[in-house]
PDB file of C-alpha atoms in Angstrom:
ATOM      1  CA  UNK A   1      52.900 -45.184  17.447  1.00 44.00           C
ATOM      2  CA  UNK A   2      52.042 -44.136  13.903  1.00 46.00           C
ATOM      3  CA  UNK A   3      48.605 -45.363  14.038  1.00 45.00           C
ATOM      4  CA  UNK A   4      48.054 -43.374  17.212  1.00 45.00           C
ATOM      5  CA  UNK A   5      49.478 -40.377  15.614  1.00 51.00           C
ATOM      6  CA  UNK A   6      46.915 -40.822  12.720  1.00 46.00           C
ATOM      7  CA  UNK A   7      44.246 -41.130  14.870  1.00 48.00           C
ATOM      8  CA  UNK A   8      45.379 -38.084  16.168  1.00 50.00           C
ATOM      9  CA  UNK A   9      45.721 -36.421  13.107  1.00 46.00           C
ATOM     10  CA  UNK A  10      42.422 -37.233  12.224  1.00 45.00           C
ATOM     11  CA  UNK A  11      40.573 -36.421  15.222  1.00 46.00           C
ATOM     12  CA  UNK A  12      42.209 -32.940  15.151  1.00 49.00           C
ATOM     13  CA  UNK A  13      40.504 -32.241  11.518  1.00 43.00           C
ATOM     14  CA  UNK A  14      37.280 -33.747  12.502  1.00 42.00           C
ATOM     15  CA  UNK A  15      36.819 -30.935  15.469  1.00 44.00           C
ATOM     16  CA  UNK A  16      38.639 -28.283  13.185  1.00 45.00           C
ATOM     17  CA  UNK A  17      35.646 -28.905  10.846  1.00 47.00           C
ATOM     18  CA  UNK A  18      33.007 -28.509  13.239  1.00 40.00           C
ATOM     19  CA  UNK A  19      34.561 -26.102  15.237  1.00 46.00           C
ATOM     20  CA  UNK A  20      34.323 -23.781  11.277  1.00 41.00           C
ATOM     21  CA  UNK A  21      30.953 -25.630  10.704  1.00 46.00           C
ATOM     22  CA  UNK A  22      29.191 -24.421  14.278  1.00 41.00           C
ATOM     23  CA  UNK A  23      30.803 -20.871  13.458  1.00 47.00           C
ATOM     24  CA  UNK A  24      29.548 -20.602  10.272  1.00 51.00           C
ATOM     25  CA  UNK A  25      25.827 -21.703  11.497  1.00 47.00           C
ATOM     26  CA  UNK A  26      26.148 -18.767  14.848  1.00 48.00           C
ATOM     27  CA  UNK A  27      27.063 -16.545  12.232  1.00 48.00           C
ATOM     28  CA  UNK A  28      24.097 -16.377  10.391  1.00 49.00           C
ATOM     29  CA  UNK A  29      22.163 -17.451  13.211  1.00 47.00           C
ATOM     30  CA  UNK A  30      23.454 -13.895  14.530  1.00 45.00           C
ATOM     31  CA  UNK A  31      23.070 -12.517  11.259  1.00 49.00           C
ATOM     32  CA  UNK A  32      19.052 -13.681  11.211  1.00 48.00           C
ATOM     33  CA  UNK A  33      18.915 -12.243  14.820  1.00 48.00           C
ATOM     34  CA  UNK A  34      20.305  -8.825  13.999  1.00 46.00           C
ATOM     35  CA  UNK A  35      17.851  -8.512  11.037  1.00 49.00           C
ATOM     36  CA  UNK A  36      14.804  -9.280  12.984  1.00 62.00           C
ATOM     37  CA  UNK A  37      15.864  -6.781  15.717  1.00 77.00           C
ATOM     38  CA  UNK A  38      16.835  -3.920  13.309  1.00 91.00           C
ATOM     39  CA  UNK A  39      13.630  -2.975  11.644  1.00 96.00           C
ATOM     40  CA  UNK A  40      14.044  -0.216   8.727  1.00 97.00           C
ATOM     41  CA  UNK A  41      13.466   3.113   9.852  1.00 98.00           C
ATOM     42  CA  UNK A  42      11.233   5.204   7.948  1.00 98.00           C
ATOM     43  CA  UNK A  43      10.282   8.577   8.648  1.00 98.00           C
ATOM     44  CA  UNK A  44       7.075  10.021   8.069  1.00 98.00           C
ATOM     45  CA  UNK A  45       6.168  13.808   7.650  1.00 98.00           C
ATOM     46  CA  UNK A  46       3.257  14.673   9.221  1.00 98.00           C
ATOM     47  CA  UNK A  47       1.397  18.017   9.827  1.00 96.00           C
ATOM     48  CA  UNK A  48       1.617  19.837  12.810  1.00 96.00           C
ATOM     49  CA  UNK A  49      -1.240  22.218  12.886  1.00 93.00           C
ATOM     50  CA  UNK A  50      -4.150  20.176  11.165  1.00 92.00           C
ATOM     51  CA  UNK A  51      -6.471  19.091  13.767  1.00 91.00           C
ATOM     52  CA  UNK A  52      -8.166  16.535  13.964  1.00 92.00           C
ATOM     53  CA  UNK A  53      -6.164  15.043  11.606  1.00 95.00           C
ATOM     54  CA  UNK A  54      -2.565  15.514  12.237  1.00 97.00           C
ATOM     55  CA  UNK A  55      -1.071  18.268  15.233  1.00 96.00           C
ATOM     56  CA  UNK A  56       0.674  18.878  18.017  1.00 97.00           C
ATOM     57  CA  UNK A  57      -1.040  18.773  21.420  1.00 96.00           C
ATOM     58  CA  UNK A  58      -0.681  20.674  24.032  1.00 94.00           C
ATOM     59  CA  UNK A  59       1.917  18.697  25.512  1.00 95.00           C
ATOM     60  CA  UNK A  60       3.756  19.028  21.832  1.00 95.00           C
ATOM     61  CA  UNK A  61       3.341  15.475  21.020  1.00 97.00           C
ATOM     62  CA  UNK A  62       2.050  14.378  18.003  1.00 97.00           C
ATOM     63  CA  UNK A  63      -1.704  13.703  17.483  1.00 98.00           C
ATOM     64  CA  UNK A  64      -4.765  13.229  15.368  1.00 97.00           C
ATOM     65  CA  UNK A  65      -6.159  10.449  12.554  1.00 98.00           C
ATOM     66  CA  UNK A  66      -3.198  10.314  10.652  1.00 98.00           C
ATOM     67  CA  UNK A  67      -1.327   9.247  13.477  1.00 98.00           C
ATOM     68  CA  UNK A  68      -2.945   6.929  14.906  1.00 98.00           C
ATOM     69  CA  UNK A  69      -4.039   5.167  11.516  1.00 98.00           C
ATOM     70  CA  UNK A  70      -0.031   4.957  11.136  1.00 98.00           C
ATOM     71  CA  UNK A  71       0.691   3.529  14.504  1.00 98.00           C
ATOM     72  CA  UNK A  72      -1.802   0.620  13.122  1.00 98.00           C
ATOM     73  CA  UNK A  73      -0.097   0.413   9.771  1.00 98.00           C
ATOM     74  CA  UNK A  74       3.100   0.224  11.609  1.00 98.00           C
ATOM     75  CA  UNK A  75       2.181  -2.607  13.932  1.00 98.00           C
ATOM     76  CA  UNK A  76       1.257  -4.875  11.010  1.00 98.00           C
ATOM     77  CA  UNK A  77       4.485  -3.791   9.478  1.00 98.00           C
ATOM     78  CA  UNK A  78       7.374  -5.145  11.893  1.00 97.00           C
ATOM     79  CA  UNK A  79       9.959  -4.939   9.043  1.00 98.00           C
ATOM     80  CA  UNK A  80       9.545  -1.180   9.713  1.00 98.00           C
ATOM     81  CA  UNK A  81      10.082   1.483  12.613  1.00 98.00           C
ATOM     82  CA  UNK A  82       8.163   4.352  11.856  1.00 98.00           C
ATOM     83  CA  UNK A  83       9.916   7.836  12.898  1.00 98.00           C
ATOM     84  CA  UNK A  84       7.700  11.163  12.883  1.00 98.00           C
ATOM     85  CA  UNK A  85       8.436  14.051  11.546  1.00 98.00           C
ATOM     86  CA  UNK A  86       5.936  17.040  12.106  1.00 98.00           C
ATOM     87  CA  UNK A  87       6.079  20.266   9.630  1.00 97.00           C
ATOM     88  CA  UNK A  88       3.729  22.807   8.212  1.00 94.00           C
ATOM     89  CA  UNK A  89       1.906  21.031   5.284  1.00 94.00           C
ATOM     90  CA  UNK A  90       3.668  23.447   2.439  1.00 91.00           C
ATOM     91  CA  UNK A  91       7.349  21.551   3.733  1.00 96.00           C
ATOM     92  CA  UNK A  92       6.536  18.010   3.638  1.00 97.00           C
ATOM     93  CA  UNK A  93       6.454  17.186  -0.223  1.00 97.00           C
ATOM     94  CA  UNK A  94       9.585  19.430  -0.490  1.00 97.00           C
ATOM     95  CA  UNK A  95      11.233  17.555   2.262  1.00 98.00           C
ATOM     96  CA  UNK A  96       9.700  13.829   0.809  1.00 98.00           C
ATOM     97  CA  UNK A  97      11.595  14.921  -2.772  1.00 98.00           C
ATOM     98  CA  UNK A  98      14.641  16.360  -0.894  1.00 98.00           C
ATOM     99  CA  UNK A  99      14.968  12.467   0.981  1.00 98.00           C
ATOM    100  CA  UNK A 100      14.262  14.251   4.201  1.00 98.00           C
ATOM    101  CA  UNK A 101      11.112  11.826   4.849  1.00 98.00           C
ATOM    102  CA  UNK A 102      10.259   8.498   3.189  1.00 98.00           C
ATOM    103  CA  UNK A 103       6.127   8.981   3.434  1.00 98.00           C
ATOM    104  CA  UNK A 104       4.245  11.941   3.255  1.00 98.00           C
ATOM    105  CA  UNK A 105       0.826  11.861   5.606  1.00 98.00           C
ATOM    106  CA  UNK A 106      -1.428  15.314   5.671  1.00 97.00           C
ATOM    107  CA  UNK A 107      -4.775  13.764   3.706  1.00 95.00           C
ATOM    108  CA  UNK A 108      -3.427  14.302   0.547  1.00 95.00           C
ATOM    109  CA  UNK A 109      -5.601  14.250  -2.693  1.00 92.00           C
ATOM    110  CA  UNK A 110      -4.597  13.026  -5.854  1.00 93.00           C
ATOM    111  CA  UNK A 111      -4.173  15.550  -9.114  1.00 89.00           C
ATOM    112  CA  UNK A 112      -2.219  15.641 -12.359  1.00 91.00           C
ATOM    113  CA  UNK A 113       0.453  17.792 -10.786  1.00 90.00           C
ATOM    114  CA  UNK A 114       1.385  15.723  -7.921  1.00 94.00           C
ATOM    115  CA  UNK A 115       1.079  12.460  -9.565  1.00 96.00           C
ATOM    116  CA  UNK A 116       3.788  13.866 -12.302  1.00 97.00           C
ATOM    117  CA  UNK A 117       6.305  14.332  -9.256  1.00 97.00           C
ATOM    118  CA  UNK A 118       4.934  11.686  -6.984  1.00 98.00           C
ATOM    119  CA  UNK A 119       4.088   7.856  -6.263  1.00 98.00           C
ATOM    120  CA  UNK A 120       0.748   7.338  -4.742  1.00 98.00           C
ATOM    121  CA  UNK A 121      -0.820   5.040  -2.650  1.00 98.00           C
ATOM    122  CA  UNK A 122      -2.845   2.385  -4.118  1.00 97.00           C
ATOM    123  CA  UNK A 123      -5.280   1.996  -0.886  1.00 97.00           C
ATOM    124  CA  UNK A 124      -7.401   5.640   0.312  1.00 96.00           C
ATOM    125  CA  UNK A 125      -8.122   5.851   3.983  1.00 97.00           C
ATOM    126  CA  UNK A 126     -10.407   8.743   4.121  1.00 95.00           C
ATOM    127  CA  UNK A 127     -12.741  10.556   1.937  1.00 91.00           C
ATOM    128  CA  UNK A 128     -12.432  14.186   1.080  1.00 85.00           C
ATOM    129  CA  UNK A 129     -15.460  16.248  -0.263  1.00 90.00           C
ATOM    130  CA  UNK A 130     -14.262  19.932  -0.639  1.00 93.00           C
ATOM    131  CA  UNK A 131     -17.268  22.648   0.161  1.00 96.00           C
ATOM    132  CA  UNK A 132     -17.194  27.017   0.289  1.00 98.00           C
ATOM    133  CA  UNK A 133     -17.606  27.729   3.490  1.00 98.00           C
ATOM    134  CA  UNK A 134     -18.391  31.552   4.396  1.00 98.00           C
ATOM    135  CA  UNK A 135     -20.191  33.295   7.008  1.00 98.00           C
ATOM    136  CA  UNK A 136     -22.732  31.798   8.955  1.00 97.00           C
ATOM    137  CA  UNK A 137     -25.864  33.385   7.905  1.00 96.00           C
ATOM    138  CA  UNK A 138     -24.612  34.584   4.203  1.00 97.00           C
ATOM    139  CA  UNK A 139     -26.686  33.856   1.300  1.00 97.00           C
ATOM    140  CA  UNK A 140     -25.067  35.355  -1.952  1.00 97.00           C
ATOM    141  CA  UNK A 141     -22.654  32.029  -2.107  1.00 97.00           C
ATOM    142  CA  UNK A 142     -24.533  29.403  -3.558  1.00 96.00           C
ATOM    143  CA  UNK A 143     -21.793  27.608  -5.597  1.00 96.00           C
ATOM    144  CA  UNK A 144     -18.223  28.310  -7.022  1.00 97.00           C
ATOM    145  CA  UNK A 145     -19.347  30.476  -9.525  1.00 97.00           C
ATOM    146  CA  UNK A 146     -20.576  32.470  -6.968  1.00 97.00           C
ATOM    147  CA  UNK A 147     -17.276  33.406  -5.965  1.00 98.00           C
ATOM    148  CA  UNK A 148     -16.333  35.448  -8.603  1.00 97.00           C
ATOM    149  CA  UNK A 149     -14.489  39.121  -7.722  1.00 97.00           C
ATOM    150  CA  UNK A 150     -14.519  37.469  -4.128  1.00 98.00           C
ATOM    151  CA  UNK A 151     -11.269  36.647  -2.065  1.00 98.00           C
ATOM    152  CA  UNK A 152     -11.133  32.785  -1.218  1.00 98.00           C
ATOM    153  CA  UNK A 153      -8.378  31.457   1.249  1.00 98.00           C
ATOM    154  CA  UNK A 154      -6.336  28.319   0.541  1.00 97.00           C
ATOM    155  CA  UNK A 155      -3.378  26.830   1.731  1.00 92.00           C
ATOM    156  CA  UNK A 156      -0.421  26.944  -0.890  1.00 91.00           C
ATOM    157  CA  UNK A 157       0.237  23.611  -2.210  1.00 87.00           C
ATOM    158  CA  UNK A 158      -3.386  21.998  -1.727  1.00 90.00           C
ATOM    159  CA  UNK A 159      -6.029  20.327  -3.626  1.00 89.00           C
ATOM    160  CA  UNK A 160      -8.210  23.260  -2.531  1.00 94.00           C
ATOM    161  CA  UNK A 161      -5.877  25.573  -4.199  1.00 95.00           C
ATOM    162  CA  UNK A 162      -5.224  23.299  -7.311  1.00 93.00           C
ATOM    163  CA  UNK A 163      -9.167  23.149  -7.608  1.00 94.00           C
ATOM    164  CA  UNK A 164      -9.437  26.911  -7.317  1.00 97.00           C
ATOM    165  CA  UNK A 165      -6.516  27.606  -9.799  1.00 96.00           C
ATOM    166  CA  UNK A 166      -8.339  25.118 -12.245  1.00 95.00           C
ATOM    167  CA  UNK A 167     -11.294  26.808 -11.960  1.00 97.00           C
ATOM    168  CA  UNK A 168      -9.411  30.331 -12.258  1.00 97.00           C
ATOM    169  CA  UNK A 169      -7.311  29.082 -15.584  1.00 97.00           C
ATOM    170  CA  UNK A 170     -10.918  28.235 -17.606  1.00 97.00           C
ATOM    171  CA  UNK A 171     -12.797  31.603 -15.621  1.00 97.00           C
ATOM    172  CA  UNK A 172     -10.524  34.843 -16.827  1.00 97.00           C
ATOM    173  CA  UNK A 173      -9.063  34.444 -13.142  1.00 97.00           C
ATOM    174  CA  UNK A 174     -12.757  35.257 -11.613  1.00 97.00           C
ATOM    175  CA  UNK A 175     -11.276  34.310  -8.249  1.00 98.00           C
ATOM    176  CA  UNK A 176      -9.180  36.096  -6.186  1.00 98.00           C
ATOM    177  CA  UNK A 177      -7.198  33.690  -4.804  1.00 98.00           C
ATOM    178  CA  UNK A 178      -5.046  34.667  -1.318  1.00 97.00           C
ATOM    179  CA  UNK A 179      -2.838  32.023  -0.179  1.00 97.00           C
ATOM    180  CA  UNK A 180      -1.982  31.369   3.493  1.00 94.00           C
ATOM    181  CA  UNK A 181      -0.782  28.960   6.323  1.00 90.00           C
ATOM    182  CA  UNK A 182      -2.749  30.523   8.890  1.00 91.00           C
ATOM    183  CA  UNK A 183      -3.978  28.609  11.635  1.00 91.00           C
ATOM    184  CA  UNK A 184      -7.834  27.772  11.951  1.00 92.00           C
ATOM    185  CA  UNK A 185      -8.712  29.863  14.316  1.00 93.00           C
ATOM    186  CA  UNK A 186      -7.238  32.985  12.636  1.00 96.00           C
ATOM    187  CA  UNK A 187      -8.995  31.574   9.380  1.00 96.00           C
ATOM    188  CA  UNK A 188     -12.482  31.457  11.210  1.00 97.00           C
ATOM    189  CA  UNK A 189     -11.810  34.766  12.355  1.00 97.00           C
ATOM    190  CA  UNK A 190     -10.914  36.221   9.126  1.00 97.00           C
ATOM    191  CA  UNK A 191     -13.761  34.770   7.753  1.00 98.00           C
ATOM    192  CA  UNK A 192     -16.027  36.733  10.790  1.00 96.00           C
ATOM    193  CA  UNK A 193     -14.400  39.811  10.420  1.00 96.00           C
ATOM    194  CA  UNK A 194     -14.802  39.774   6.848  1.00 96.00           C
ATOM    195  CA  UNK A 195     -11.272  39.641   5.866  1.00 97.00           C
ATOM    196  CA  UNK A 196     -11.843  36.972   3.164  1.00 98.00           C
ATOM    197  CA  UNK A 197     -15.401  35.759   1.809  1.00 98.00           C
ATOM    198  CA  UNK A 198     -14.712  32.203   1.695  1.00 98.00           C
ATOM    199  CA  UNK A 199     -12.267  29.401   1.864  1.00 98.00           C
ATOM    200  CA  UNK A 200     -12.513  25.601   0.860  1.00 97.00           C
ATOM    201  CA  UNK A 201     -12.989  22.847   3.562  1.00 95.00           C
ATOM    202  CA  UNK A 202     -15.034  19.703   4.232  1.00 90.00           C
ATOM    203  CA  UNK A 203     -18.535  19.481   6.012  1.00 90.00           C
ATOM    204  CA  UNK A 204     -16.836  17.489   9.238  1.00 88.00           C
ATOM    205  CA  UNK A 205     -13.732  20.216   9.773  1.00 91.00           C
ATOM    206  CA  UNK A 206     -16.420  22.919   9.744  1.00 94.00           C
ATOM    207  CA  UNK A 207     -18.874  21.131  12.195  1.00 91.00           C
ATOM    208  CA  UNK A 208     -15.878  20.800  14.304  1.00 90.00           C
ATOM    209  CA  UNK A 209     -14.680  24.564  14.359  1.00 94.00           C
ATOM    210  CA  UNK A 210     -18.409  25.670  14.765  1.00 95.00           C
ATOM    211  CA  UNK A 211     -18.020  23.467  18.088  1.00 93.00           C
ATOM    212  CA  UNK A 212     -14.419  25.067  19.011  1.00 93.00           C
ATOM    213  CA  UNK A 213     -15.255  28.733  17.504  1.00 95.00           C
ATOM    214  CA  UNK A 214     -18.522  29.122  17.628  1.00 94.00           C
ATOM    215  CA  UNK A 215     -21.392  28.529  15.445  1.00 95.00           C
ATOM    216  CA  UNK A 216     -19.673  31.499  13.243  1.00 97.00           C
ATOM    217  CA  UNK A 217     -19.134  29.243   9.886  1.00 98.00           C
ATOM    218  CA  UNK A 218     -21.092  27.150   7.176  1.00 97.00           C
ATOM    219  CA  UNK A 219     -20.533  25.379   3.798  1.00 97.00           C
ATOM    220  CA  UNK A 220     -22.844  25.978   1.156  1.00 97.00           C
ATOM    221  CA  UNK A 221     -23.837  24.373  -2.049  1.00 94.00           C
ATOM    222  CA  UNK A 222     -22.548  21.473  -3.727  1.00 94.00           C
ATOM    223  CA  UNK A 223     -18.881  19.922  -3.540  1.00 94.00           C
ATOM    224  CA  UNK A 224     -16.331  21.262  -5.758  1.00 94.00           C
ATOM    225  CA  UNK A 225     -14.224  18.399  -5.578  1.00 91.00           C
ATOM    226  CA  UNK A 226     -14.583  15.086  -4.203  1.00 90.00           C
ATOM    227  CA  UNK A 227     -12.036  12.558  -3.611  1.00 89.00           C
ATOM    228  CA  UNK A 228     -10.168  10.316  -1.054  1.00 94.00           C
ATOM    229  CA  UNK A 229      -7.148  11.113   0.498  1.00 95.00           C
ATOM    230  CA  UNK A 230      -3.468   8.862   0.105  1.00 97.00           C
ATOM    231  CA  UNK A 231      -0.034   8.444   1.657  1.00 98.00           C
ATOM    232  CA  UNK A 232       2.224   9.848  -0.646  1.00 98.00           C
ATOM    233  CA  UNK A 233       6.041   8.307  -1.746  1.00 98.00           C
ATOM    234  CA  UNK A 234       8.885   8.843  -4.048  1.00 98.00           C
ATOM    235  CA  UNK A 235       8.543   6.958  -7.329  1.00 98.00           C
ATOM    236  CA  UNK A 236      11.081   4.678  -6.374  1.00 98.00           C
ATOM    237  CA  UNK A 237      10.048   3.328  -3.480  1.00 98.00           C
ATOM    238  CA  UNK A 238       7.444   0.560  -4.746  1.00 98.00           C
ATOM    239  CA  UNK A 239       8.108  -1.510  -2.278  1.00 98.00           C
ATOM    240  CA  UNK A 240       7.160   0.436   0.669  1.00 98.00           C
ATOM    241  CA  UNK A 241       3.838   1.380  -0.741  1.00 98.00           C
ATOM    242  CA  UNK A 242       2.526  -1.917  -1.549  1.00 98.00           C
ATOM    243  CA  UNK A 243       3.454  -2.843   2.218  1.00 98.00           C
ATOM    244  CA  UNK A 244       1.555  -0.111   3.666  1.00 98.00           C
ATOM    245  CA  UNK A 245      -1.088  -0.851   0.911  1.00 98.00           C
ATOM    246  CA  UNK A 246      -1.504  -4.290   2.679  1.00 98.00           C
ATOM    247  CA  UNK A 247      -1.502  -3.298   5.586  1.00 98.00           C
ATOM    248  CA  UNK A 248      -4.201  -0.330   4.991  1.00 98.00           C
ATOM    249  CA  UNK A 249      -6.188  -3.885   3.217  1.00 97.00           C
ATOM    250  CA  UNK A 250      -6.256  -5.173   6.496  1.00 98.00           C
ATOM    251  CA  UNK A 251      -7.275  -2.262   8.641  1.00 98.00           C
ATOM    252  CA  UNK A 252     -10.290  -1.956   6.429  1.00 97.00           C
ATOM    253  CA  UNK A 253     -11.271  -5.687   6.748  1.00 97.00           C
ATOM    254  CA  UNK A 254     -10.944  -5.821   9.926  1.00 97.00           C
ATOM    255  CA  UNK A 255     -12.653  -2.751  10.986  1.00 97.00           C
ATOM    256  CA  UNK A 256      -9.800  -1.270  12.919  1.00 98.00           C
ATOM    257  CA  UNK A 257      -9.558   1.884  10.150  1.00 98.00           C
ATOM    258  CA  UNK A 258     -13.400   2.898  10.602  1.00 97.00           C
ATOM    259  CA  UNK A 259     -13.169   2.511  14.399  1.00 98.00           C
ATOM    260  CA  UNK A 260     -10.268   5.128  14.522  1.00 98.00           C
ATOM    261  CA  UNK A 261     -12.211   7.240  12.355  1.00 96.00           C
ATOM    262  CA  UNK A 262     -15.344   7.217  14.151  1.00 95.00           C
ATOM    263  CA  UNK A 263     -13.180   7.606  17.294  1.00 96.00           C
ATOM    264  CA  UNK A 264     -11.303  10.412  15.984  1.00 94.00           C
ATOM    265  CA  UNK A 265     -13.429  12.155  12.949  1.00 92.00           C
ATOM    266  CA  UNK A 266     -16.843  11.343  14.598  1.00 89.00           C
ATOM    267  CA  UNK A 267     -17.911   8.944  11.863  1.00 89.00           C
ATOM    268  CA  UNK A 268     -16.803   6.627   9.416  1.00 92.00           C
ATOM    269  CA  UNK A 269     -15.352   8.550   6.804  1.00 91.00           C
ATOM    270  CA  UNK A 270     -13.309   5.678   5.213  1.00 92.00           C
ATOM    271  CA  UNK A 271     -15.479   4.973   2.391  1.00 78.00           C
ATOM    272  CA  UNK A 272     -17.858   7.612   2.112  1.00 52.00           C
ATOM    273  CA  UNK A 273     -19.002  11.238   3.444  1.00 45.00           C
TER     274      UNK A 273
END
C-alpha cells in the first residue's frame, strides 16, 4: 500500500510540473502572439491643403505623394500602424513638439532653425528647388535681388520664408515679406490681380497650377534655394527614424519611390529636378 501511495505521490508532481511547465510556454506563446498582432501606433501629421503632395480630396480623405510614399514605408514596417493626422502646415511641428504626432510629413527642408528643435531624417525622398514665380508675362524679376521694395508671399514657418528672412537679415529688410496660409488658388489669384508681386515655389507646383488656373504664372531666374525634402521627428525618437530610413533605402532600390513620384509629381523627382 505504501509503494502505491508513492507512486501516487509521484505521479501527482510529475503532471503538477507539466501542467506549470505547458502554462508557462502558452503564456509567452500568447505573449509572442499579442506582440505580433499589436503593432505600435504612430501618428503622422500631414498637410491638408498641399496638393499634389499632401490634401484632402473631395471626398475628405487624405491624398497626395506624401501619402502614398508613407503607405509604402508603412508596409515594410509591420512593427508599426501608421495613423494620419491632417492639419494646416503652420500646426504640425507645434503639434510633433507638443507629442500630438510622432512624424511630421509636409516636404520639409532642412535649416539651422529646425534642426536646433528637431531630429531629421537621414534618407530625402524628394528634391526641392525653390524659384520667384510672378506674373506670367512680367519681366522686371530676374532674380531675388530683384525683389527688393516688392511684396513676396510665403507661408509662415517655411523654408521659403526662412530663405527670404535670410536674405532680408543681410539686405536692410529689402523684401517685404507678407505671410499667409492661403490656399493656391487664392495665391494665383493674388498674384493676377496684382495683390503681391511674387511668391516662392518650385518649377513642377507651378506647371501644375498653370494646368488647374490657367497659364496665369511663371518662375523666373535661378533657384534661391535648393534642397531635398525629410520626415521630421523629435530628438528622441532615434529609433523610429532609422526604421523609416530603411525602409525609404528600400523604396529607392527597388524603384517603388520614383514610380510614385512619376505617378503622382509627373516625374522622378527623387534624386534630382
Amino acid at each position: 500500500m505504501k509503494i502505491l501511495n508513492l507512486t501516487k505521490l509521484i505521479t501527482g508532481v510529475l503532471l503538477f510540473s507539466l501542467t506549470l511547465t505547458l502554462s508557462g510556454c502558452s503564456s509567452k506563446t500568447s505573449e509572442a502572439s499579442a506582440s505580433k498582432t499589436e503593432p505600435k501606433t504612430i501618428v503622422i501629421g500631414i498637410g491638408n491643403a498641399f496638393k499634389p503632395y499632401c490634401y484632402l480630396d473631395d471626398k475628405g480623405k487624405i491624398a497626395g505623394y506624401e501619402h502614398e510614399v508613407l503607405q509604402e514605408v508603412n508596409k515594410l514596417l509591420p512593427q508599426y500602424k501608421f495613423e494620419y493626422q491632417p492639419a494646416e502646415f503652420k500646426t504640425i511641428l507645434v503639434s510633433l513638439s507638443a507629442k500630438k504626432v510622432d512624424l511630421a510629413a509636409h516636404q520639409y527642408e532642412k535649416n539651422p532653425e529646425r534642426e536646433a528643435k528637431y531630429l531629421f531624417g537621414g534618407e530625402s525622398y524628394t528634391t526641392f528647388i525653390l524659384r520667384i514665380t510672378d506674373k506670367k508675362g512680367r519681366t522686371d524679376i530676374k532674380g531675388i535681388a530683384d525683389l527688393k521694395g516688392k511684396t513676396v508671399q510665403t507661408s509662415p514657418g517655411s523654408n521659403a520664408a526662412y530663405t527670404l528672412e535670410e536674405y532680408n537679415k543681410k539686405n536692410n529688410n529689402a523684401i517685404k515679406i507678407v505671410y499667409s496660409s492661403a490656399d493656391q488658388a487664392t495665391t494665383v489669384k493674388s498674384v493676377e490681380d496684382g495683390r503681391i508681386d511674387a511668391f516662392i515655389s518650385i518649377k513642377r507646383i507651378v506647371d501644375s497650377l498653370n494646368k488647374t488656373y490657367g497659364d496665369v504664372i511663371q518662375t523666373v531666374g535661378e533657384p534661391i534655394a535648393t534642397s531635398s525634402t525629410y520626415y521630421v521627428y523629435r530628438k528622441e525618437d532615434t529609433k523610429l527614424k532609422a526604421d523609416v530610413d530603411g525602409a525609404l533605402k528600400m523604396l529607392k532600390a527597388n524603384g517603388e519611390l520614383a514610380k510614385i513620384s512619376i505617378k503622382i509629381l509627373g516625374g522622378d523627382y527623387t534624386t534630382n529636378e
